[in-house]
XYZ file of C-alpha atoms in Angstrom:
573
model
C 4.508 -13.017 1.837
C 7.573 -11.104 0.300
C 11.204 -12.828 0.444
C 11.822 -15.634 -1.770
C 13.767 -18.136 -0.519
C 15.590 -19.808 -3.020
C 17.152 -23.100 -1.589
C 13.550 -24.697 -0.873
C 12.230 -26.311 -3.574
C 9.687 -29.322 -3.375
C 9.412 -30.863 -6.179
C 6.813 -32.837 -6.172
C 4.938 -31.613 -3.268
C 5.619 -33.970 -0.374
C 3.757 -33.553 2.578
C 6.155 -32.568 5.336
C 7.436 -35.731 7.520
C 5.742 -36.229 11.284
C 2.542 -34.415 10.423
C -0.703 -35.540 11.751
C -4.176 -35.479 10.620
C -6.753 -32.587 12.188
C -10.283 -32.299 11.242
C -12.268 -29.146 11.170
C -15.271 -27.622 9.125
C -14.426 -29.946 6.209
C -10.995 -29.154 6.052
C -8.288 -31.972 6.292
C -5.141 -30.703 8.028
C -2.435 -32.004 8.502
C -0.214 -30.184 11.520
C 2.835 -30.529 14.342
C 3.107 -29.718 17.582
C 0.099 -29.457 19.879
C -2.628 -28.418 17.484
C -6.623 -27.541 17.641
C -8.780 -26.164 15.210
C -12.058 -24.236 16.028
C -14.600 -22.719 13.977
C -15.220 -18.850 14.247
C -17.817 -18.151 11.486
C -19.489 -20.307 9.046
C -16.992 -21.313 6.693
C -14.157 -19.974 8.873
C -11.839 -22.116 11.037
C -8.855 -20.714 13.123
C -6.267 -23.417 13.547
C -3.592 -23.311 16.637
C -0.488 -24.784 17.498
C 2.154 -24.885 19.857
C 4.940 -27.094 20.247
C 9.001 -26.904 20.049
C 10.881 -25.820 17.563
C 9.488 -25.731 13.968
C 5.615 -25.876 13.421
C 3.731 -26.702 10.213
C -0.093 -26.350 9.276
C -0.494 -27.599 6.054
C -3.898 -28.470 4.191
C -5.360 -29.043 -0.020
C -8.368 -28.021 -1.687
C -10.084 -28.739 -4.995
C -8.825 -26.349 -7.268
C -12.166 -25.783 -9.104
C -12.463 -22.780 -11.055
C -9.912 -21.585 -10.029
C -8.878 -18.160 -11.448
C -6.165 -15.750 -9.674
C -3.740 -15.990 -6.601
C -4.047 -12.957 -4.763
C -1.341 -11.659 -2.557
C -0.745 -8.110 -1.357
C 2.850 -7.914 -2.680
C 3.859 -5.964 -6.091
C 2.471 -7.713 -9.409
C 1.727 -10.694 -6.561
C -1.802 -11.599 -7.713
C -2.822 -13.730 -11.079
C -1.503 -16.645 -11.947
C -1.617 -19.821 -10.583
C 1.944 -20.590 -8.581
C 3.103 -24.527 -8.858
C 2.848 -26.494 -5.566
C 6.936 -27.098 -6.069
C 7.511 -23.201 -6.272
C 9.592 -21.951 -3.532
C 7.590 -20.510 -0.764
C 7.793 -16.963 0.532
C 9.326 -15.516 3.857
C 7.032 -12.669 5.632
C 8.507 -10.973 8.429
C 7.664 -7.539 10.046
C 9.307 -5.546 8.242
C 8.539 -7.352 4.765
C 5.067 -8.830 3.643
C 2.098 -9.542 5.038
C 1.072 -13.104 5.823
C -2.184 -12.948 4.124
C -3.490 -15.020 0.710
C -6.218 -15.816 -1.335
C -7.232 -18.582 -3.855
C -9.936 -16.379 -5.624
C -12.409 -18.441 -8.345
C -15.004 -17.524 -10.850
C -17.225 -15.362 -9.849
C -14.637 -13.335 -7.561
C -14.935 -15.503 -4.895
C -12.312 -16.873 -2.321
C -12.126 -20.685 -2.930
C -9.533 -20.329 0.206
C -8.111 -17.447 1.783
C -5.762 -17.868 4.920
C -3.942 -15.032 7.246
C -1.496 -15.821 9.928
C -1.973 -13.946 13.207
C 2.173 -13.791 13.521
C 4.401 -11.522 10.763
C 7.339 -14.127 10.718
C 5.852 -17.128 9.160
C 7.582 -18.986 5.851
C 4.406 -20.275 3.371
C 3.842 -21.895 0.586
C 0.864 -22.345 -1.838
C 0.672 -23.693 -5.545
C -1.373 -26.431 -7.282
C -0.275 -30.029 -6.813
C 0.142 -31.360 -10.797
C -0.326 -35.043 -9.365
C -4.050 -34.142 -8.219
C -5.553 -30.941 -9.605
C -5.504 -29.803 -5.793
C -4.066 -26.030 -4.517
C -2.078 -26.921 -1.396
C -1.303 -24.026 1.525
C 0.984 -24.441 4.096
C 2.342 -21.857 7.317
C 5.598 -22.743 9.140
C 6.963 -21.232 11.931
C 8.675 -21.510 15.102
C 6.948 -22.155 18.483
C 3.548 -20.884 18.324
C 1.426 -20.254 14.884
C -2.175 -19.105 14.327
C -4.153 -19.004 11.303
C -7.323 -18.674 10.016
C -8.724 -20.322 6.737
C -11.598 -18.815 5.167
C -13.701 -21.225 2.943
C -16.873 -19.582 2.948
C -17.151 -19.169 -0.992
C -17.759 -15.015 0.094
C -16.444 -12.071 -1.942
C -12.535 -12.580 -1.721
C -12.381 -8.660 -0.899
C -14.936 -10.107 2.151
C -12.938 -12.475 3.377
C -9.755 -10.462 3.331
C -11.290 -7.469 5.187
C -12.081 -10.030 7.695
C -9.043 -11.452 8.280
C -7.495 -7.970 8.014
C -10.379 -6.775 11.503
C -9.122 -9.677 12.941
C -5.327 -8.553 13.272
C -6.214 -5.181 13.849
C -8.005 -5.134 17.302
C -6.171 -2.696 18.982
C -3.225 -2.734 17.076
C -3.635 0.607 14.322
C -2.278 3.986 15.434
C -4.576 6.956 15.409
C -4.818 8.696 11.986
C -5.007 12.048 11.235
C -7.219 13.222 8.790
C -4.584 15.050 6.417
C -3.181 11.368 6.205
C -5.979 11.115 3.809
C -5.863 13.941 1.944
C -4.215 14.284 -1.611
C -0.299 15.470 -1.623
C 2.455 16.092 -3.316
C 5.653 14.729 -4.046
C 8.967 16.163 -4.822
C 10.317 12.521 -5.941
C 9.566 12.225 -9.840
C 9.519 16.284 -10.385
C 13.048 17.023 -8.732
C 14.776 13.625 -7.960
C 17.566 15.311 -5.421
C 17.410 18.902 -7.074
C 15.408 20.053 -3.683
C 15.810 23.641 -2.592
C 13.483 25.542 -0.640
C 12.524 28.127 -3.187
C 11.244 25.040 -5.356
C 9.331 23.565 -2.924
C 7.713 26.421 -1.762
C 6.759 26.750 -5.516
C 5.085 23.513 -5.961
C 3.468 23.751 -2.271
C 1.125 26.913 -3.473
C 0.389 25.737 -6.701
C -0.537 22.690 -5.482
C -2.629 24.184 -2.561
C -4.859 25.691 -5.318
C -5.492 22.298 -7.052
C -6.179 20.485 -4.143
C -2.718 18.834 -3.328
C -3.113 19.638 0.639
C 0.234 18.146 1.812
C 3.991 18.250 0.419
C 6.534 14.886 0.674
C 9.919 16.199 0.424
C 11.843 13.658 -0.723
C 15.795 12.547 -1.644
C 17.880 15.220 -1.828
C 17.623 17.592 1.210
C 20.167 16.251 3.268
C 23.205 16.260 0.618
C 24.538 18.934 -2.543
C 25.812 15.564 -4.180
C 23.281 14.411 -6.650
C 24.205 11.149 -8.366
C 21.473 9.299 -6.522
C 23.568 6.971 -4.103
C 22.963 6.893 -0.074
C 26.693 6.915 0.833
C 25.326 10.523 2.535
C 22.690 9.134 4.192
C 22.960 8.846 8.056
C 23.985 12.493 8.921
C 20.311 13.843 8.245
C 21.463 17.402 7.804
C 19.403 19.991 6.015
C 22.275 20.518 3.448
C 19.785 21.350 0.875
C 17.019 23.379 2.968
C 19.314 26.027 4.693
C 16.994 27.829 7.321
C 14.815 25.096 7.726
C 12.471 25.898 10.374
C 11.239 29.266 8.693
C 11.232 27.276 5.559
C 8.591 24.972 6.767
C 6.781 27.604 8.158
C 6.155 29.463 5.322
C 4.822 26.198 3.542
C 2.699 25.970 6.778
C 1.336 29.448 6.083
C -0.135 28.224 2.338
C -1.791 25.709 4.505
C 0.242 22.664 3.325
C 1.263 19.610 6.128
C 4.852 19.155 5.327
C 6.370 15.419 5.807
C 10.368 14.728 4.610
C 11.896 11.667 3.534
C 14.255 9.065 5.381
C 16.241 6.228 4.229
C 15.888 4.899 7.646
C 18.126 1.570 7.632
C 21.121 3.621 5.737
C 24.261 4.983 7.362
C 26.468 5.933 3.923
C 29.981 5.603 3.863
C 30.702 9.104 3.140
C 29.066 10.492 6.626
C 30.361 11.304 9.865
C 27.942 9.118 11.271
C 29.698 5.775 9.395
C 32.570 6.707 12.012
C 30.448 6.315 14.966
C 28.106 3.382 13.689
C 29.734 2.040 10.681
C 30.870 -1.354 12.715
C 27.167 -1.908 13.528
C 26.319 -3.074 10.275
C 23.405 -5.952 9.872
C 24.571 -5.971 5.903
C 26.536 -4.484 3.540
C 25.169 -2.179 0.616
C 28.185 -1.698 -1.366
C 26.140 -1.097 -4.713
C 24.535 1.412 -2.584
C 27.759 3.272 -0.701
C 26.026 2.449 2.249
C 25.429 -0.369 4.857
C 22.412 -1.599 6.400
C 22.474 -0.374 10.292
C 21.602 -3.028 13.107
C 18.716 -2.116 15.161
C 19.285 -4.646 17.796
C 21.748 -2.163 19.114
C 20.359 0.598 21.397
C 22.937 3.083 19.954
C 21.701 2.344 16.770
C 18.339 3.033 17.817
C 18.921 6.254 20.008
C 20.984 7.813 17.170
C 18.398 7.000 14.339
C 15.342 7.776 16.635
C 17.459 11.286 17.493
C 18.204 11.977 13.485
C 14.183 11.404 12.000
C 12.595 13.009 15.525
C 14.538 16.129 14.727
C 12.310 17.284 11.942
C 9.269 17.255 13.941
C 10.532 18.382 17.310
C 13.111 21.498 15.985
C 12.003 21.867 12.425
C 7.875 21.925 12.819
C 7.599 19.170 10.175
C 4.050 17.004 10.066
C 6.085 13.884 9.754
C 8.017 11.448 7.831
C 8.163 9.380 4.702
C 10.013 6.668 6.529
C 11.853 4.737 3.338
C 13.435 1.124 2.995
C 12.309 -0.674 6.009
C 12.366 -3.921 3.945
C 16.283 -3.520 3.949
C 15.702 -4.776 7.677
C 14.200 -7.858 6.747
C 17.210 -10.500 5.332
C 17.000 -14.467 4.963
C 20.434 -14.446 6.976
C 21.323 -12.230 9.745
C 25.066 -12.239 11.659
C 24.910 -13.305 15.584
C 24.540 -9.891 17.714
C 28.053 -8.479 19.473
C 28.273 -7.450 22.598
C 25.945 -4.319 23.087
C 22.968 -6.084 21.443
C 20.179 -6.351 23.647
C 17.301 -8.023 20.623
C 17.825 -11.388 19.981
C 16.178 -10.613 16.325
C 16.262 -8.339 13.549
C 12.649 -7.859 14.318
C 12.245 -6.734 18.001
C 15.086 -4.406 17.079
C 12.799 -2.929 13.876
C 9.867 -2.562 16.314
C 11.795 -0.869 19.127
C 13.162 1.558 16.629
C 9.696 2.286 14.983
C 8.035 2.349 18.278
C 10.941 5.278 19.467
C 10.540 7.568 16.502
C 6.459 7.331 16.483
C 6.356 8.418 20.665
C 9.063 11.066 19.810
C 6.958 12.773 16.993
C 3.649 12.205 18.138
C 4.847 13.834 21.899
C 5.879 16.836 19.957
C 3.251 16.822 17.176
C 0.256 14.761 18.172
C -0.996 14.558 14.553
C 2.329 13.681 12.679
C 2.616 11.616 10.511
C 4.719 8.586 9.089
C 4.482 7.105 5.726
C 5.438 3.476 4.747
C 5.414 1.284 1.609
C 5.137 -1.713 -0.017
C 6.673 -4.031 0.932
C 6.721 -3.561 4.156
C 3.208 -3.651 5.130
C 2.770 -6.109 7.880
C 0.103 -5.546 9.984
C 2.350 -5.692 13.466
C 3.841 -1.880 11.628
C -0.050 -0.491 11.658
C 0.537 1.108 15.640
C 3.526 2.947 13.882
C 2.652 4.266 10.327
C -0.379 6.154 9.517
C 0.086 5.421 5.867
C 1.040 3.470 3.250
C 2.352 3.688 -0.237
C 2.316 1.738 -3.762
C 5.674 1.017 -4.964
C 7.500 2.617 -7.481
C 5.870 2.355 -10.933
C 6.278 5.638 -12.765
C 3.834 6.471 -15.631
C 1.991 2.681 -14.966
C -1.342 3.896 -14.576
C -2.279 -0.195 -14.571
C 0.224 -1.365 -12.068
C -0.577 1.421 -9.939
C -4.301 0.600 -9.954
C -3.545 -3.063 -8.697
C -1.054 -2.283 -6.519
C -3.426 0.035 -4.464
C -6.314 -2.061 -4.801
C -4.163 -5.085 -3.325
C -3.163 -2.729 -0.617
C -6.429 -1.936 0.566
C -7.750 -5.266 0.835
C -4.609 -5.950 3.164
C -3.966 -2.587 5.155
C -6.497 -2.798 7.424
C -7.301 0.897 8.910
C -4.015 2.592 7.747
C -4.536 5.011 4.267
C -3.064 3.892 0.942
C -1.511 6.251 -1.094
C -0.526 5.567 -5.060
C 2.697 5.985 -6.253
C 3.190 9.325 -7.224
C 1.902 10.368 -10.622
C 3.874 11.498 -12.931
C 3.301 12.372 -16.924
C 5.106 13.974 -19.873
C 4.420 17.663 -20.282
C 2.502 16.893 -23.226
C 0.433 14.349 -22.023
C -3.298 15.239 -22.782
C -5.680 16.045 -20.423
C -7.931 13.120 -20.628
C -5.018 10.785 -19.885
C -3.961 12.848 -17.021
C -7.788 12.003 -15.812
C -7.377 8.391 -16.490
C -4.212 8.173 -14.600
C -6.014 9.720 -11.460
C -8.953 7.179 -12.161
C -6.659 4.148 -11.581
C -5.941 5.201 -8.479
C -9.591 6.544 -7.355
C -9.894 4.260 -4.352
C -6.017 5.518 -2.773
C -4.783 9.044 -1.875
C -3.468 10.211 -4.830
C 0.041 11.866 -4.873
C 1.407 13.873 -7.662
C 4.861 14.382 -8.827
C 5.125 16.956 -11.555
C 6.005 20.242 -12.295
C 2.787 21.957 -11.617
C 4.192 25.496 -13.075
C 4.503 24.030 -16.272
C 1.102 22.641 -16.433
C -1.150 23.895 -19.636
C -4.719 25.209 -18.213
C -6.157 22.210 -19.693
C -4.029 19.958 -17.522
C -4.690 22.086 -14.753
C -8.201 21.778 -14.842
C -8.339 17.833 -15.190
C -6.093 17.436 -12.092
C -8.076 19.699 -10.129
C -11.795 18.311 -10.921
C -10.242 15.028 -10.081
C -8.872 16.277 -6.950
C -11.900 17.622 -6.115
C -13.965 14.194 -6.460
C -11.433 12.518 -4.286
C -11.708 15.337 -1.506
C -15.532 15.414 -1.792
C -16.440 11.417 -1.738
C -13.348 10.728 0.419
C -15.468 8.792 2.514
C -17.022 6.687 0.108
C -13.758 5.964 -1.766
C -11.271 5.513 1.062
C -13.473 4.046 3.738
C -16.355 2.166 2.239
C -16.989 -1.146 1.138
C -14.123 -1.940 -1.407
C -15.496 -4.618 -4.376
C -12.979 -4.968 -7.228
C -13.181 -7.169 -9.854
C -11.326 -9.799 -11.636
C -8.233 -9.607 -10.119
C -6.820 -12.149 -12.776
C -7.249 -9.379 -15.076
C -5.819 -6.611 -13.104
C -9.201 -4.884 -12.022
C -10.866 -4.134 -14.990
C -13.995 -2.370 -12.527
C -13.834 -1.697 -9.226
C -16.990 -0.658 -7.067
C -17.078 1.064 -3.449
C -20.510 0.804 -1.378
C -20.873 3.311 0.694
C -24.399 3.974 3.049
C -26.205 6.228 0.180
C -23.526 6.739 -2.628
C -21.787 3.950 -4.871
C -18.972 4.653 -6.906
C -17.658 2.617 -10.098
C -14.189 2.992 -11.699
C -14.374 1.494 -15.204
C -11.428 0.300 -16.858
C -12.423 -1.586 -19.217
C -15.412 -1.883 -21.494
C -17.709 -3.209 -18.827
C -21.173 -2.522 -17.855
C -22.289 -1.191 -14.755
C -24.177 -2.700 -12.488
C -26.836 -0.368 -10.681
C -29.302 -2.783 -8.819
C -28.023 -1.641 -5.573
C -31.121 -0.573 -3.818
C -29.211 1.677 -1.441
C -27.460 4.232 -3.615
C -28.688 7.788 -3.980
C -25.445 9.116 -5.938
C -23.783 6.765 -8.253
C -20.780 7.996 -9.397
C -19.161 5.848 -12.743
C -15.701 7.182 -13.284
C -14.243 6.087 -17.477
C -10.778 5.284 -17.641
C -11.534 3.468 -21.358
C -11.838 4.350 -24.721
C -15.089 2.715 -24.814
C -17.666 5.768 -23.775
C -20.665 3.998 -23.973
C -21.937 3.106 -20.019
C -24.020 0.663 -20.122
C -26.028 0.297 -16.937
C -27.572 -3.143 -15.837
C -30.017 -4.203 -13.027
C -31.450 -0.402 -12.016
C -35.099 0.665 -11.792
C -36.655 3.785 -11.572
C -35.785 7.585 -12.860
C -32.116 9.297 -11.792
C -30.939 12.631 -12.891
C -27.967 12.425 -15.452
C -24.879 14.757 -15.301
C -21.967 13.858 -17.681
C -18.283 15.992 -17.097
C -15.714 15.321 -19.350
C -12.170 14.796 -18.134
C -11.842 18.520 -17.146
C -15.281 18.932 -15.269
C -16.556 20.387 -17.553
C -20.320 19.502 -18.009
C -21.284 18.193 -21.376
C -24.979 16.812 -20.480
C -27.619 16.997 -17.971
C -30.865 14.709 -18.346
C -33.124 11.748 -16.676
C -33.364 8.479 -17.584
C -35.478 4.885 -16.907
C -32.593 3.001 -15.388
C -34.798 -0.077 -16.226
C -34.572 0.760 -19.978
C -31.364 2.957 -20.176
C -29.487 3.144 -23.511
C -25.836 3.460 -22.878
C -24.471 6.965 -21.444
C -21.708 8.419 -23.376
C -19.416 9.386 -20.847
C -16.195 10.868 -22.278
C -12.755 8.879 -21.845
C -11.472 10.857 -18.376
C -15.307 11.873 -17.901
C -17.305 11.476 -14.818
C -21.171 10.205 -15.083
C -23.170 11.274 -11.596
C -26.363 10.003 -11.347
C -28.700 10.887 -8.613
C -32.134 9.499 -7.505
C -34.837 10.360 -4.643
């Protein structure tokens, strides 16, 4: 739920005129149009209506310790939003239409999806009554499902998250999940191809198995506008085919960036499309193209498909969808053949992904926050925090909010990125807070100590080895109204805790055979709570190295000092 929009305001809450009452599973709805509710699970109810012009499903429920407001935008989740706030615009190329009212405990008190991307919503607490009141508007038809089940909010928004995805995600190959690099933070726009090269090898022999080329390629200016975006020539990678070969040959994947909506006014290809223009980015030197226009389309489609199809590229880092997604949008011209921003987005998106993948069948195509939606998953295999350089916390939330809303499609972290003399057990803890994403990096890896070195490649190395368990089990954070302090995956035989925070650990799972505890505090007492039997101890510090090896009675287990950046393994028959 991602564009504000800033004329609605309700003060005081009102319920919206010409509603009517609708009963279901103890919920009291009001809605328009032709609407029936049904229940799908215990504690789940899908509510439909249909009807002409605008539609509303609006409902209240006791907000009873009540603790966070979870939403899968950037710094969206914690506090408590007033009823009167203005409500938020989701569309498919901004947002997701997905929330939670999460309580004590961790549970959802109420968490609602829509099955549509273009919905307007609102949700805050009612002053008048102590109540948290939802509502989902939209225009002819509207879906949603409201989850009062008291589960696991992480439960009940992997639920609603299978329930868009039937069919819908695009097939994902397996270096989408693997750890990569990024030129962004380490180079800005100083890309050649002697200094990507550089940073591919080196970061082959950590573990970095893919390279994001970012801003920068396709222009010698470098004052960080977009006025040269549009043209999508290799100004900066001269030779570009046997460039991307060679990084092919250190066995690297190889994706490069696009400002996809851009057409700058400083390239040839303002001339052609420059009257096409859905808005104007004048702080930018650019404008926003219009996708409803087939020559839009074929020319953009043409520009991004070029670095697979001629260039041998793995794929794309497709940039700045959101720029498609605007409150207010000028009537199409002649030549327009979508009636909305929207169908023009997907037809684009759509293009580009059957271009690459006929050429490359395991490319590639990166996306980020905000644009998430789940009608993007059959076009992006994955997704990336936004920007928050050096913000180990914000990255760890960000990412954890992401996976509870992406469905099937990875979620990378925003690139890392550290001062040069930033100690090896910090470099750890920044790859800690983002344990359950694919990590990206973004420095210069020649001018690494050994120390640093070796912390960034034993943390690689956990990532690569428990990918499974980290990326694709289970996902259990806690306490989202305190930015995941711990956060838990379950996987079939091997659990794995990332502690933030002085917290203890909670080991009763009878399932686990490898428990992995990853410190990101100060604190390095682990204290473990609710285990029984014997499990074999190995402590690493924050550069793997190992600094003891023992058993211990989990039923009677003093705390385990496990080194800030450290690893604890334990392991049990």
């Amino acid at each position: 739920m991602s564009e504000t929009v800033n004329d609605i305001w309700e003060p005081h809450a009102p319920a919206a005129a010409g509603l009517r009452p609708l009963h279901a599973e103890g919920l009291d709805l009001r809605v328009s149009g032709a609407a029936t509710a049904r229940t799908v699970a215990d504690g789940v109810v899908e509510v439909n209506a249909e009807g002409e012009g605008e539609l509303r499903i609006e409902w209240r429920v006791p907000c009873v310790d009540a603790t966070a407001f979870w939403t899968p935008e950037p710094r969206g989740t914690g506090w408590l939003p007033a009823a009167w706030s203005a409500p938020r615009r989701t569309s498919l190329a901004g947002g997701a239409p997905i929330a939670a009212l999460i309580g004590t405990g961790d549970v959802a008190l109420c968490a609602v999806a829509a099955e549509r991307p273009d919905v307007l919503a609102g949700a805050g607490v009612v002053e008048e009554t102590g109540e948290f009141r939802f509502w989902v508007q939209a225009a002819g038809r509207l879906t949603v499902r409201i989850d009062t089940s008291g589960r696991h909010f992480a439960r009940c928004l992997a639920d609603l998250s299978a329930w868009w995805g039937s069919g819908r995600a695009a097939d994902i190959p397996e270096a989408a999940r693997r750890p990569a690099y990024s030129t962004w933070y380490s180079m800005h726009q100083d890309i050649t191809p002697e200094r990507v090269e550089t940073q591919a090898a080196l970061g082959k022999e950590l573990g970095l198995d893919v390279i994001i080329v970012d801003d920068g390629w396709m222009t010698a200016d470098r004052t960080r506008g977009y006025a040269h975006c549009g043209d999508w020539e290799p100004v900066s990678l001269p030779d570009t085919a046997a460039h991307v070969r060679r990084v092919h040959e250190l066995g690297v994947r190889y994706l490069i960036w696009y400002a996809l909506p851009f057409i700058g006014k400083d390239s040839a290809a303002y001339q052609k499309l420059g009257r096409y223009a859905l808005a104007d980015a004048a702080h930018l030197g650019a404008i926003v193209a219009d996708p409803r226009y087939p020559e839009v389309r074929d020319f953009l489609t043409d520009r991004l498909a070029r670095a697979v199809e001629e260039w041998g590229m793995d794929g794309l880092k497709v940039d700045f969808v959101d720029c498609f997604a605007r409150a207010e949008v000028p009537e199409p011209g002649p030549g327009a053949d979508c009636a909305g921003v929207d169908e023009g987005v997907e037809r684009l998106l759509a293009a580009v992904r059957r271009r690459i993948t006929a050429a490359n069948p395991e490319a590639m195509v990166e996306h980020r926050q905000p644009y998430v939606s789940p009608g993007l998953w059959p076009y992006v295999t994955m997704v990336r925090a936004t920007d928050c350089p050096l913000s180990p916390q914000e990255n760890r939330q960000r990412t954890v909010d992401l996976r509870l809303a992406a469905g099937p499609v990875p979620v990378h972290s925003d690139m890392l990125m550290w001062h040069p003399a930033e100690p090896p057990e910090q470099i750890a803890c920044h790859l800690i807070n983002v344990l359950f994403a694919v990590p990206q990096i973004s420095v210069d890896l020649a001018a690494q100590s050994t120390a640093q070195r070796e912390a960034i490649a034993f943390w690689l190395g956990v990532f690569r080895t428990h990918l499974d368990t980290l990326q694709l089990a289970e996902l259990r954070p806690a306490r989202p109204d305190l930015g995941y302090p711990l956060v838990t995956a379950v996987g079939e035989e091997t659990v794995a805790v990332a502690r933030y925070a002085a917290l203890p650990v909670d080991a009763s799972d009878p399932g686990w055979r490898t428990l992995l505890v990853a410190n990101a505090d100060a604190d390095p007492d682990v204290r473990l709570t609710g285990g029984s039997g014997t499990a074999a101890v190995t402590v690493q510090d924050a550069r793997g190295r190992i600094v003891r090896q023992s058993e211990v009675e989990l039923d009677r287990a003093e705390p385990i000092p496990v080194p800030r950046g450290g690893l604890l393994t334990l392991r049990r028959d």
